[in-house]
Amino acid sequence: MSEVLSWVSEELNHLKQAGLYNTIRTIGSPQGAWLQVDGRRVLNFCSNNYLGLANHPRLKDAARHAMDTHGMGPAAVRSIAGTMDLHVELDKRMAAFKGVEAAVTFQSGFAANLGVIPALVGKEDVIFSDELNHASIIDGSRLSGATIVRYAHCDPVSLDKVISAERGKYRRALVVTDGVFSMDGDVALLPEIYEQARKGKALLMVDDAHGEGVLGKGGRGIVDHFGLHGKVDVEVGTFSKAFGVVGGVAAGDGKIVEWLRQRGRPFLFSSAMTVPDVAACLAAIDLLEESTELVEGLWSNTEFFKGEMKKLGFDTGRSVTPITPVMLGEAKLAQDFSRALFEAGVFAMAIAFPTVARDKARIRVMISAAHSTDDLEQGLHAFQEVGKKLGVIH
Ligand SMILES: *Cc1c(COP(=O)(O)O)cnc(C)c1O
């Protein structure tokens, strides 16, 4: 390796020594309750496949059929020749599903945040951002050039304080928060945040990536959960979690969505979602609109698993959703725990700095409607064994 690159090896070694090096596992099976991981069959506690849709026959059939009628790729960005009738249908179906005026899809949730935030605010403006917001919100905010003012996590009083202190110095303001926080599984206090945003004459945006398909009636998301229809200016979402596919969406006020079609840079400069992805997303919406059974299954699995984990003596933090952090503290302990679980046939990843604070390393368990009670019991047994062995529980 050339001398100018020696820093890369040094940094990689630092990560390994600190227990912060990401070991990336290879999955050799479809997503589901069980996975083939690095050649072993293990119980899957890692994926965002909340409803088990990632390998659902209806989604696969829809994708196959659409490939026959529409081919594979869009071969263009949305604004040139990449908007197929399927994309228009998905935009409309998402708007209806969310109960908003309009929606526009992006290639991913990450791309949606990079598109939406810079379209709404710029150099003369201010963004009030929850301190634990997702990386894509942070990056979208930085790209916008607006001043970023963070408020204490899930704290409307802190939001009120920063708005009072800073709002007057700027032209426009945007309040932005994750709906469900992906590392802790807690939920933004959206009604209070809405009040503060309105008082501060700020636009309100929520990123519902972990709320869609999970919260609200039949998985309609956090706005539905709190009954805030018409009050949140723009909701960003993803098709890569509960929907089981890939893609992103911005939904909300009709004028904002029209503006995003003119000024959302990933819409204008990156090719549209592929045909099978769009078709599979449409099938996922069909399933969610037909029945609430999967969402209910997800929640009953969640309640069972978390209840049992608490009985065993584990600390599941402040989660109120299927995201179940098992708080361990040191990154090294979390990695050892994850490795021992894997030996016991359970795939649950350790999450450490910089994804979470240095002393807040954890195992994050993702519960799915695809898990059977048997699966969950096997997982609980493994947690109990490893927890005792490593002295986390007694
Ligand atoms: C996962 C996630 C994203 C990114 O979504 P992708 O579709 O995977 O790019 C954005 N925001 C939040 C809050 C997320 O949890």
PDB file of C-alpha atoms and ligand atoms in Angstrom, residues 48 50 106-113 132-137 177-183 207-211 236-241 245-249 323 364, ligand 1:
ATOM      1  CA  ASN A  48     -35.833  -4.739   9.808  1.00  0.00           C
ATOM      2  CA  TYR A  50     -40.914  -6.345  10.699  1.00  0.00           C
ATOM      3  CA  PHE A 106     -37.072   8.170  -3.856  1.00  0.00           C
ATOM      4  CA  GLN A 107     -34.472   5.415  -4.247  1.00  0.00           C
ATOM      5  CA  SER A 108     -34.105   4.958  -0.481  1.00  0.00           C
ATOM      6  CA  GLY A 109     -35.011   6.551   2.810  1.00  0.00           C
ATOM      7  CA  PHE A 110     -31.485   7.938   2.945  1.00  0.00           C
ATOM      8  CA  ALA A 111     -31.934   9.536  -0.478  1.00  0.00           C
ATOM      9  CA  ALA A 112     -35.317  10.926   0.583  1.00  0.00           C
ATOM     10  CA  ASN A 113     -33.732  12.780   3.506  1.00  0.00           C
ATOM     11  CA  LEU A 132     -30.336  11.377  18.211  1.00  0.00           C
ATOM     12  CA  ASN A 133     -31.700  11.819  14.694  1.00  0.00           C
ATOM     13  CA  HIS A 134     -30.690   9.319  12.022  1.00  0.00           C
ATOM     14  CA  ALA A 135     -27.458   9.859  10.075  1.00  0.00           C
ATOM     15  CA  SER A 136     -29.388  10.562   6.872  1.00  0.00           C
ATOM     16  CA  ILE A 137     -31.232  13.446   8.550  1.00  0.00           C
ATOM     17  CA  THR A 177     -37.230  14.260  14.185  1.00  0.00           C
ATOM     18  CA  ASP A 178     -37.098  10.521  13.770  1.00  0.00           C
ATOM     19  CA  GLY A 179     -40.518   9.027  14.517  1.00  0.00           C
ATOM     20  CA  VAL A 180     -39.219   5.824  16.080  1.00  0.00           C
ATOM     21  CA  PHE A 181     -35.559   6.087  17.075  1.00  0.00           C
ATOM     22  CA  SER A 182     -33.790   3.186  15.458  1.00  0.00           C
ATOM     23  CA  MET A 183     -31.240   2.407  18.169  1.00  0.00           C
ATOM     24  CA  ASP A 207     -38.811  10.431   9.498  1.00  0.00           C
ATOM     25  CA  ASP A 208     -41.113   7.453   9.947  1.00  0.00           C
ATOM     26  CA  ALA A 209     -38.705   4.759   8.698  1.00  0.00           C
ATOM     27  CA  HIS A 210     -39.306   2.476  11.702  1.00  0.00           C
ATOM     28  CA  GLY A 211     -42.931   3.545  12.187  1.00  0.00           C
ATOM     29  CA  VAL A 236     -40.155  10.716   5.090  1.00  0.00           C
ATOM     30  CA  GLY A 237     -40.360   6.961   4.927  1.00  0.00           C
ATOM     31  CA  THR A 238     -38.656   3.887   3.591  1.00  0.00           C
ATOM     32  CA  PHE A 239     -39.748   0.753   1.764  1.00  0.00           C
ATOM     33  CA  SER A 240     -36.710  -1.116   3.070  1.00  0.00           C
ATOM     34  CA  LYS A 241     -37.991  -1.971   6.547  1.00  0.00           C
ATOM     35  CA  VAL A 245     -38.260  -4.077  -0.350  1.00  0.00           C
ATOM     36  CA  VAL A 246     -36.112  -0.975  -0.898  1.00  0.00           C
ATOM     37  CA  GLY A 247     -36.897   2.644  -1.688  1.00  0.00           C
ATOM     38  CA  GLY A 248     -37.908   5.850   0.023  1.00  0.00           C
ATOM     39  CA  VAL A 249     -40.816   8.238   0.103  1.00  0.00           C
ATOM     40  CA  ILE A 323     -36.796  -2.510  18.403  1.00  0.00           C
ATOM     41  CA  ARG A 364     -30.213  -4.783  19.262  1.00  0.00           C
TER      42      ARG A 364
HETATM   43  C1  LIG B   1     -33.207   3.102   8.008  1.00  0.00           C
HETATM   44  C2  LIG B   1     -33.466   4.531   8.120  1.00  0.00           C
HETATM   45  C3  LIG B   1     -33.279   5.388   7.033  1.00  0.00           C
HETATM   46  C4  LIG B   1     -32.696   4.898   5.734  1.00  0.00           C
HETATM   47  O1  LIG B   1     -33.615   4.181   4.996  1.00  0.00           O
HETATM   48  P1  LIG B   1     -33.092   3.367   3.723  1.00  0.00           P
HETATM   49  O2  LIG B   1     -34.320   3.182   2.917  1.00  0.00           O
HETATM   50  O3  LIG B   1     -32.508   2.102   4.219  1.00  0.00           O
HETATM   51  O4  LIG B   1     -32.085   4.225   3.049  1.00  0.00           O
HETATM   52  C5  LIG B   1     -33.594   6.713   7.178  1.00  0.00           C
HETATM   53  N1  LIG B   1     -34.061   7.191   8.350  1.00  0.00           N
HETATM   54  C6  LIG B   1     -34.241   6.412   9.416  1.00  0.00           C
HETATM   55  C7  LIG B   1     -34.767   6.988  10.677  1.00  0.00           C
HETATM   56  C8  LIG B   1     -33.936   5.056   9.348  1.00  0.00           C
HETATM   57  O5  LIG B   1     -34.094   4.279  10.413  1.00  0.00           O
END
